[in-house]
């Protein structure tokens, strides 16, 4: 047994507080698994380009009393908000009809049985930090949307790390089961008011029912000394649609494993994302599309701009199983390096076991286009301002595809500010 | 306004201009015609300062100073405008953002106040109408998904907003149908003024039916080989470029 992250005490402390035998066993089994897993090194394929050294410098503890924080605010967007501060539910709006929310920390005896059932068939794979999440899980928010429910208002899960979260590990789990033929928008935001170090470890599990339609945002907006290691796992049932948008601003270390499984035929996935590390920040997206059944379609587009001495990793895997005939899957990853010390490791992986499929992937690393640059210059725009506008455009192209104007309005100024070292240079954006 | 004297230039390793002379005075419209490969586009690009176009000899004086000394952006700020033969698509940057950035840069260089957003939007809409572009083109990415004709009209829109002293139109007529051609010509004619010089580079005489030039020059093998009035263009239309070759030889 090893405990490189010095978290065993936190695990034991959590166990001691609970009288729920099943939950304790569930967490203990995860702890055993986590402790038995060799700590990743450069030779560990999944962590080759993302060193975890920085996770070892802190004795992580769980938050006893959550702090306070506002989190992410959208202007003019009527939505249902559930705010979690330091992993604990601080506040939640009244829920619309057809939506049930269960909290692990407040489960009634009846709900405990339901949780046991749901958590047992958890979709989580064997990712290291999904296991960690299970071992230290104090809170899970489980949202159940009844079949044939169309939610007018988006549901916003507003995760905040408070200023008193320094030294805390914050494992938290969100589960969404969207019933057949239902439609909704789920917005997950992560922000931090902590000086750090702080470690957020979220796991999101989504099931999109038959012919249901989900618009999903998963926005990692924390900056500063935040380490964010987590996963998103989704299962698509027959003829469902999922449109999922991811974004990672900097922060010391971010790693997101996204796994989407086509489990019912005829489903469609649009998976887009942007990552923007600068300074000495590090962002890593590992995505896996599992096409397990025929007639599924997936389109994945990720773009990154890596500046200064920052590093990014993108690993996009498409796995087309033997029976998944007539699959259409496309993956594109484009990167822009704005400094000669910036680094990107991008790797598309195709594994195809069916013979009647269409699959395409491409990854590029580039600098700003010279022809475009001359176009700006020839109109009197300075080189510096042109660089800012072109970088912004490279990312904004994906933002433009979003359905929800308030999300664009939140993200566009963040982008503009990011690219412009001086505000003056970003004055024509936003 | 513009004085080109014995200009030699090359693109990468290929010498294209071999001693070109041209003088443009304020208020004049000059047409430069010539066969493919004569160096027509090179001339426009050299004047605008496109990287990769190297001047190997001669001088270009613009408003009394050495144009070739200036960076591309400073030439634009000094009032030189090149309407591109192939305008660049810049997805993700809206046309409006691009135009505003450009107009602000040029106005600042002229010592004028930056326009307020409201005033600018109003002006941009007005000019859109003048070049027959629907207003939603202002919201779209720069040239993104525009047809050939729309791109050329967008160049013209920029020209109208920037009000340059020297306009160089690089084959702005190529790929345009007759209606679009007339729109472009109308726009250019509206910009004719006693203090503005215009150089229209074209392969075909057709555009000159609508933009009537004061002078026509024939560019062949990197030099102006013949200059004349409007009638020279008609002659070229009738006889093609081969007789020029014979005459030059």
mmCIF file of N, CA and C in Angstrom, chain B residues 92-180:
data_model
loop_
_atom_site.group_PDB
_atom_site.id
_atom_site.type_symbol
_atom_site.label_atom_id
_atom_site.label_comp_id
_atom_site.label_asym_id
_atom_site.label_seq_id
_atom_site.Cartn_x
_atom_site.Cartn_y
_atom_site.Cartn_z
ATOM 1 N N UNK B 92 -13.835 33.574 -37.310
ATOM 2 C CA UNK B 92 -13.748 33.856 -35.871
ATOM 3 C C UNK B 92 -13.538 35.327 -35.552
ATOM 4 N N UNK B 93 -13.061 36.105 -36.547
ATOM 5 C CA UNK B 93 -12.949 37.553 -36.346
ATOM 6 C C UNK B 93 -14.051 38.183 -37.186
ATOM 7 N N UNK B 94 -14.952 38.902 -36.545
ATOM 8 C CA UNK B 94 -16.066 39.420 -37.327
ATOM 9 C C UNK B 94 -15.598 40.577 -38.200
ATOM 10 N N UNK B 95 -16.281 40.704 -39.300
ATOM 11 C CA UNK B 95 -15.988 41.770 -40.253
ATOM 12 C C UNK B 95 -16.027 43.123 -39.548
ATOM 13 N N UNK B 96 -17.021 43.269 -38.667
ATOM 14 C CA UNK B 96 -17.175 44.531 -37.946
ATOM 15 C C UNK B 96 -15.953 44.826 -37.084
ATOM 16 N N UNK B 97 -15.479 43.805 -36.347
ATOM 17 C CA UNK B 97 -14.302 43.988 -35.494
ATOM 18 C C UNK B 97 -13.087 44.394 -36.330
ATOM 19 N N UNK B 98 -12.954 43.705 -37.454
ATOM 20 C CA UNK B 98 -11.817 43.960 -38.343
ATOM 21 C C UNK B 98 -11.873 45.386 -38.900
ATOM 22 N N UNK B 99 -13.046 45.770 -39.360
ATOM 23 C CA UNK B 99 -13.205 47.106 -39.951
ATOM 24 C C UNK B 99 -12.964 48.202 -38.916
ATOM 25 N N UNK B 100 -13.491 47.986 -37.720
ATOM 26 C CA UNK B 100 -13.345 49.000 -36.675
ATOM 27 C C UNK B 100 -11.874 49.137 -36.278
ATOM 28 N N UNK B 101 -11.195 48.001 -36.139
ATOM 29 C CA UNK B 101 -9.775 48.035 -35.775
ATOM 30 C C UNK B 101 -8.992 48.798 -36.841
ATOM 31 N N UNK B 102 -9.352 48.540 -38.073
ATOM 32 C CA UNK B 102 -8.656 49.159 -39.180
ATOM 33 C C UNK B 102 -8.920 50.669 -39.233
ATOM 34 N N UNK B 103 -10.175 51.026 -39.144
ATOM 35 C CA UNK B 103 -10.531 52.452 -39.201
ATOM 36 C C UNK B 103 -9.905 53.203 -38.021
ATOM 37 N N UNK B 104 -9.938 52.592 -36.837
ATOM 38 C CA UNK B 104 -9.326 53.238 -35.666
ATOM 39 C C UNK B 104 -7.828 53.457 -35.883
ATOM 40 N N UNK B 105 -7.162 52.428 -36.421
ATOM 41 C CA UNK B 105 -5.710 52.532 -36.631
ATOM 42 C C UNK B 105 -5.399 53.677 -37.600
ATOM 43 N N UNK B 106 -6.166 53.740 -38.661
ATOM 44 C CA UNK B 106 -5.904 54.764 -39.686
ATOM 45 C C UNK B 106 -6.246 56.156 -39.151
ATOM 46 N N UNK B 107 -7.350 56.259 -38.452
ATOM 47 C CA UNK B 107 -7.745 57.572 -37.909
ATOM 48 C C UNK B 107 -6.737 58.055 -36.867
ATOM 49 N N UNK B 108 -6.285 57.128 -36.026
ATOM 50 C CA UNK B 108 -5.286 57.495 -35.020
ATOM 51 C C UNK B 108 -4.025 58.024 -35.712
ATOM 52 N N UNK B 109 -3.619 57.327 -36.792
ATOM 53 C CA UNK B 109 -2.417 57.755 -37.510
ATOM 54 C C UNK B 109 -2.602 59.149 -38.108
ATOM 55 N N UNK B 110 -3.824 59.458 -38.491
ATOM 56 C CA UNK B 110 -4.095 60.777 -39.057
ATOM 57 C C UNK B 110 -4.281 61.851 -37.986
ATOM 58 N N UNK B 111 -4.220 61.419 -36.736
ATOM 59 C CA UNK B 111 -4.397 62.360 -35.641
ATOM 60 C C UNK B 111 -5.852 62.679 -35.365
ATOM 61 N N UNK B 112 -6.742 61.772 -35.840
ATOM 62 C CA UNK B 112 -8.166 61.999 -35.577
ATOM 63 C C UNK B 112 -8.604 61.165 -34.387
ATOM 64 N N UNK B 113 -9.727 61.531 -33.813
ATOM 65 C CA UNK B 113 -10.314 60.770 -32.708
ATOM 66 C C UNK B 113 -10.830 59.426 -33.222
ATOM 67 N N UNK B 114 -10.744 58.394 -32.384
ATOM 68 C CA UNK B 114 -11.377 57.128 -32.742
ATOM 69 C C UNK B 114 -12.887 57.343 -32.773
ATOM 70 N N UNK B 115 -13.565 56.633 -33.661
ATOM 71 C CA UNK B 115 -15.023 56.801 -33.742
ATOM 72 C C UNK B 115 -15.692 56.034 -32.609
ATOM 73 N N UNK B 116 -16.811 56.522 -32.152
ATOM 74 C CA UNK B 116 -17.581 55.754 -31.176
ATOM 75 C C UNK B 116 -18.175 54.544 -31.897
ATOM 76 N N UNK B 117 -18.442 53.504 -31.116
ATOM 77 C CA UNK B 117 -18.977 52.287 -31.731
ATOM 78 C C UNK B 117 -20.277 52.561 -32.469
ATOM 79 N N UNK B 118 -21.114 53.381 -31.848
ATOM 80 C CA UNK B 118 -22.418 53.678 -32.460
ATOM 81 C C UNK B 118 -22.244 54.361 -33.808
ATOM 82 N N UNK B 119 -21.390 55.377 -33.829
ATOM 83 C CA UNK B 119 -21.156 56.095 -35.079
ATOM 84 C C UNK B 119 -20.579 55.162 -36.130
ATOM 85 N N UNK B 120 -19.684 54.304 -35.668
ATOM 86 C CA UNK B 120 -19.032 53.424 -36.627
ATOM 87 C C UNK B 120 -20.041 52.456 -37.243
ATOM 88 N N UNK B 121 -20.874 51.869 -36.395
ATOM 89 C CA UNK B 121 -21.852 50.904 -36.895
ATOM 90 C C UNK B 121 -22.755 51.571 -37.929
ATOM 91 N N UNK B 122 -23.131 52.781 -37.610
ATOM 92 C CA UNK B 122 -23.998 53.524 -38.530
ATOM 93 C C UNK B 122 -23.313 53.726 -39.888
ATOM 94 N N UNK B 123 -22.067 54.144 -39.805
ATOM 95 C CA UNK B 123 -21.307 54.397 -41.023
ATOM 96 C C UNK B 123 -21.097 53.104 -41.825
ATOM 97 N N UNK B 124 -20.741 52.028 -41.106
ATOM 98 C CA UNK B 124 -20.481 50.753 -41.777
ATOM 99 C C UNK B 124 -21.734 50.262 -42.497
ATOM 100 N N UNK B 125 -22.876 50.441 -41.851
ATOM 101 C CA UNK B 125 -24.132 50.007 -42.471
ATOM 102 C C UNK B 125 -24.428 50.794 -43.738
ATOM 103 N N UNK B 126 -24.167 52.055 -43.637
ATOM 104 C CA UNK B 126 -24.400 52.940 -44.775
ATOM 105 C C UNK B 126 -23.538 52.518 -45.978
ATOM 106 N N UNK B 127 -22.258 52.224 -45.677
ATOM 107 C CA UNK B 127 -21.340 51.846 -46.757
ATOM 108 C C UNK B 127 -21.671 50.463 -47.311
ATOM 109 N N UNK B 128 -22.177 49.608 -46.442
ATOM 110 C CA UNK B 128 -22.623 48.288 -46.889
ATOM 111 C C UNK B 128 -23.656 48.441 -47.991
ATOM 112 N N UNK B 129 -24.568 49.353 -47.731
ATOM 113 C CA UNK B 129 -25.631 49.618 -48.693
ATOM 114 C C UNK B 129 -25.030 50.089 -50.020
ATOM 115 N N UNK B 130 -24.024 50.944 -49.909
ATOM 116 C CA UNK B 130 -23.407 51.504 -51.106
ATOM 117 C C UNK B 130 -22.750 50.434 -51.977
ATOM 118 N N UNK B 131 -22.240 49.379 -51.343
ATOM 119 C CA UNK B 131 -21.611 48.326 -52.150
ATOM 120 C C UNK B 131 -22.526 47.111 -52.298
ATOM 121 N N UNK B 132 -23.794 47.287 -51.874
ATOM 122 C CA UNK B 132 -24.786 46.254 -52.090
ATOM 123 C C UNK B 132 -24.461 44.952 -51.342
ATOM 124 N N UNK B 133 -23.952 45.093 -50.121
ATOM 125 C CA UNK B 133 -23.732 43.920 -49.263
ATOM 126 C C UNK B 133 -24.775 43.957 -48.156
ATOM 127 N N UNK B 134 -25.471 42.855 -47.914
ATOM 128 C CA UNK B 134 -26.424 42.848 -46.800
ATOM 129 C C UNK B 134 -25.690 43.123 -45.476
ATOM 130 N N UNK B 135 -26.385 43.755 -44.539
ATOM 131 C CA UNK B 135 -25.744 44.163 -43.283
ATOM 132 C C UNK B 135 -25.246 43.007 -42.435
ATOM 133 N N UNK B 136 -25.847 41.837 -42.617
ATOM 134 C CA UNK B 136 -25.393 40.733 -41.766
ATOM 135 C C UNK B 136 -23.970 40.294 -42.136
ATOM 136 N N UNK B 137 -23.452 40.788 -43.242
ATOM 137 C CA UNK B 137 -22.056 40.501 -43.579
ATOM 138 C C UNK B 137 -21.099 41.155 -42.582
ATOM 139 N N UNK B 138 -21.575 42.157 -41.887
ATOM 140 C CA UNK B 138 -20.732 42.801 -40.883
ATOM 141 C C UNK B 138 -20.510 41.891 -39.683
ATOM 142 N N UNK B 139 -21.482 41.031 -39.438
ATOM 143 C CA UNK B 139 -21.390 40.151 -38.270
ATOM 144 C C UNK B 139 -20.624 38.870 -38.583
ATOM 145 N N UNK B 140 -20.546 38.549 -39.863
ATOM 146 C CA UNK B 140 -19.875 37.290 -40.224
ATOM 147 C C UNK B 140 -18.364 37.427 -40.114
ATOM 148 N N UNK B 141 -17.689 36.264 -40.081
ATOM 149 C CA UNK B 141 -16.232 36.274 -40.065
ATOM 150 C C UNK B 141 -15.714 36.986 -41.306
ATOM 151 N N UNK B 142 -14.560 37.606 -41.205
ATOM 152 C CA UNK B 142 -14.000 38.363 -42.323
ATOM 153 C C UNK B 142 -13.899 37.464 -43.565
ATOM 154 N N UNK B 143 -14.647 37.802 -44.569
ATOM 155 C CA UNK B 143 -14.664 37.083 -45.855
ATOM 156 C C UNK B 143 -15.067 35.611 -45.751
ATOM 157 N N UNK B 144 -15.470 35.191 -44.569
ATOM 158 C CA UNK B 144 -15.719 33.766 -44.347
ATOM 159 C C UNK B 144 -16.942 33.285 -45.134
ATOM 160 N N UNK B 145 -16.683 32.395 -46.060
ATOM 161 C CA UNK B 145 -17.768 31.843 -46.861
ATOM 162 C C UNK B 145 -18.361 32.844 -47.850
ATOM 163 N N UNK B 146 -17.707 33.994 -48.042
ATOM 164 C CA UNK B 146 -18.206 34.967 -49.020
ATOM 165 C C UNK B 146 -17.950 34.421 -50.426
ATOM 166 N N UNK B 147 -18.819 34.746 -51.364
ATOM 167 C CA UNK B 147 -18.553 34.401 -52.760
ATOM 168 C C UNK B 147 -17.458 35.329 -53.274
ATOM 169 N N UNK B 148 -16.952 35.015 -54.474
ATOM 170 C CA UNK B 148 -15.901 35.857 -55.061
ATOM 171 C C UNK B 148 -16.328 37.312 -55.133
ATOM 172 N N UNK B 149 -17.544 37.527 -55.606
ATOM 173 C CA UNK B 149 -18.039 38.885 -55.759
ATOM 174 C C UNK B 149 -18.220 39.584 -54.423
ATOM 175 N N UNK B 150 -18.668 38.818 -53.424
ATOM 176 C CA UNK B 150 -18.868 39.403 -52.088
ATOM 177 C C UNK B 150 -17.535 39.825 -51.477
ATOM 178 N N UNK B 151 -16.521 39.010 -51.718
ATOM 179 C CA UNK B 151 -15.188 39.369 -51.198
ATOM 180 C C UNK B 151 -14.703 40.675 -51.818
ATOM 181 N N UNK B 152 -14.924 40.822 -53.111
ATOM 182 C CA UNK B 152 -14.461 42.036 -53.789
ATOM 183 C C UNK B 152 -15.248 43.253 -53.292
ATOM 184 N N UNK B 153 -16.523 43.049 -53.066
ATOM 185 C CA UNK B 153 -17.331 44.163 -52.546
ATOM 186 C C UNK B 153 -16.923 44.513 -51.122
ATOM 187 N N UNK B 154 -16.465 43.489 -50.399
ATOM 188 C CA UNK B 154 -15.982 43.741 -49.040
ATOM 189 C C UNK B 154 -14.677 44.548 -49.068
ATOM 190 N N UNK B 155 -13.849 44.289 -50.069
ATOM 191 C CA UNK B 155 -12.633 45.095 -50.235
ATOM 192 C C UNK B 155 -13.000 46.551 -50.474
ATOM 193 N N UNK B 156 -14.016 46.693 -51.313
ATOM 194 C CA UNK B 156 -14.464 48.041 -51.653
ATOM 195 C C UNK B 156 -15.043 48.750 -50.419
ATOM 196 N N UNK B 157 -15.773 47.967 -49.618
ATOM 197 C CA UNK B 157 -16.341 48.498 -48.372
ATOM 198 C C UNK B 157 -15.222 49.028 -47.470
ATOM 199 N N UNK B 158 -14.151 48.250 -47.360
ATOM 200 C CA UNK B 158 -13.009 48.683 -46.542
ATOM 201 C C UNK B 158 -12.421 49.978 -47.099
ATOM 202 N N UNK B 159 -12.306 50.009 -48.414
ATOM 203 C CA UNK B 159 -11.718 51.177 -49.067
ATOM 204 C C UNK B 159 -12.553 52.421 -48.782
ATOM 205 N N UNK B 160 -13.864 52.258 -48.841
ATOM 206 C CA UNK B 160 -14.738 53.406 -48.592
ATOM 207 C C UNK B 160 -14.634 53.891 -47.155
ATOM 208 N N UNK B 161 -14.474 52.945 -46.227
ATOM 209 C CA UNK B 161 -14.392 53.330 -44.818
ATOM 210 C C UNK B 161 -13.045 53.968 -44.485
ATOM 211 N N UNK B 162 -12.002 53.507 -45.151
ATOM 212 C CA UNK B 162 -10.654 53.989 -44.807
ATOM 213 C C UNK B 162 -10.280 55.271 -45.546
ATOM 214 N N UNK B 163 -10.993 55.550 -46.616
ATOM 215 C CA UNK B 163 -10.735 56.758 -47.403
ATOM 216 C C UNK B 163 -9.249 57.000 -47.666
ATOM 217 N N UNK B 164 -8.609 56.065 -48.346
ATOM 218 C CA UNK B 164 -7.164 56.206 -48.597
ATOM 219 C C UNK B 164 -6.852 57.297 -49.630
ATOM 220 N N UNK B 165 -5.577 57.717 -49.664
ATOM 221 C CA UNK B 165 -5.152 58.703 -50.663
ATOM 222 C C UNK B 165 -4.810 58.017 -51.976
ATOM 223 N N UNK B 166 -4.259 56.813 -51.843
ATOM 224 C CA UNK B 166 -3.874 56.067 -53.037
ATOM 225 C C UNK B 166 -4.530 54.690 -52.989
ATOM 226 N N UNK B 167 -5.402 54.443 -53.971
ATOM 227 C CA UNK B 167 -6.083 53.148 -54.026
ATOM 228 C C UNK B 167 -5.471 52.319 -55.137
ATOM 229 N N UNK B 168 -5.139 51.080 -54.811
ATOM 230 C CA UNK B 168 -4.646 50.170 -55.836
ATOM 231 C C UNK B 168 -5.615 48.998 -55.888
ATOM 232 N N UNK B 169 -6.255 48.826 -57.014
ATOM 233 C CA UNK B 169 -7.214 47.726 -57.141
ATOM 234 C C UNK B 169 -6.586 46.626 -57.975
ATOM 235 N N UNK B 170 -6.283 45.508 -57.310
ATOM 236 C CA UNK B 170 -5.596 44.415 -57.989
ATOM 237 C C UNK B 170 -6.615 43.438 -58.566
ATOM 238 N N UNK B 171 -6.862 43.555 -59.854
ATOM 239 C CA UNK B 171 -7.802 42.678 -60.564
ATOM 240 C C UNK B 171 -9.106 42.512 -59.788
ATOM 241 N N UNK B 172 -9.613 43.628 -59.326
ATOM 242 C CA UNK B 172 -10.850 43.601 -58.560
ATOM 243 C C UNK B 172 -12.012 43.097 -59.424
ATOM 244 N N UNK B 173 -11.845 43.163 -60.739
ATOM 245 C CA UNK B 173 -12.917 42.734 -61.636
ATOM 246 C C UNK B 173 -12.910 41.235 -61.905
ATOM 247 N N UNK B 174 -11.807 40.547 -61.550
ATOM 248 C CA UNK B 174 -11.752 39.134 -61.932
ATOM 249 C C UNK B 174 -12.832 38.348 -61.185
ATOM 250 N N UNK B 175 -13.496 37.504 -61.917
ATOM 251 C CA UNK B 175 -14.519 36.652 -61.323
ATOM 252 C C UNK B 175 -15.835 37.351 -61.017
ATOM 253 N N UNK B 176 -16.011 38.565 -61.478
ATOM 254 C CA UNK B 176 -17.273 39.263 -61.208
ATOM 255 C C UNK B 176 -18.221 39.176 -62.394
ATOM 256 N N UNK B 177 -19.487 39.010 -62.110
ATOM 257 C CA UNK B 177 -20.456 39.102 -63.196
ATOM 258 C C UNK B 177 -20.744 40.581 -63.451
ATOM 259 N N UNK B 178 -21.517 40.840 -64.465
ATOM 260 C CA UNK B 178 -21.669 42.211 -64.921
ATOM 261 C C UNK B 178 -22.328 43.112 -63.867
ATOM 262 N N UNK B 179 -23.252 42.536 -63.094
ATOM 263 C CA UNK B 179 -23.922 43.331 -62.061
ATOM 264 C C UNK B 179 -22.949 43.731 -60.957
ATOM 265 N N UNK B 180 -22.160 42.728 -60.533
ATOM 266 C CA UNK B 180 -21.191 42.988 -59.472
ATOM 267 C C UNK B 180 -20.135 43.982 -59.958
#
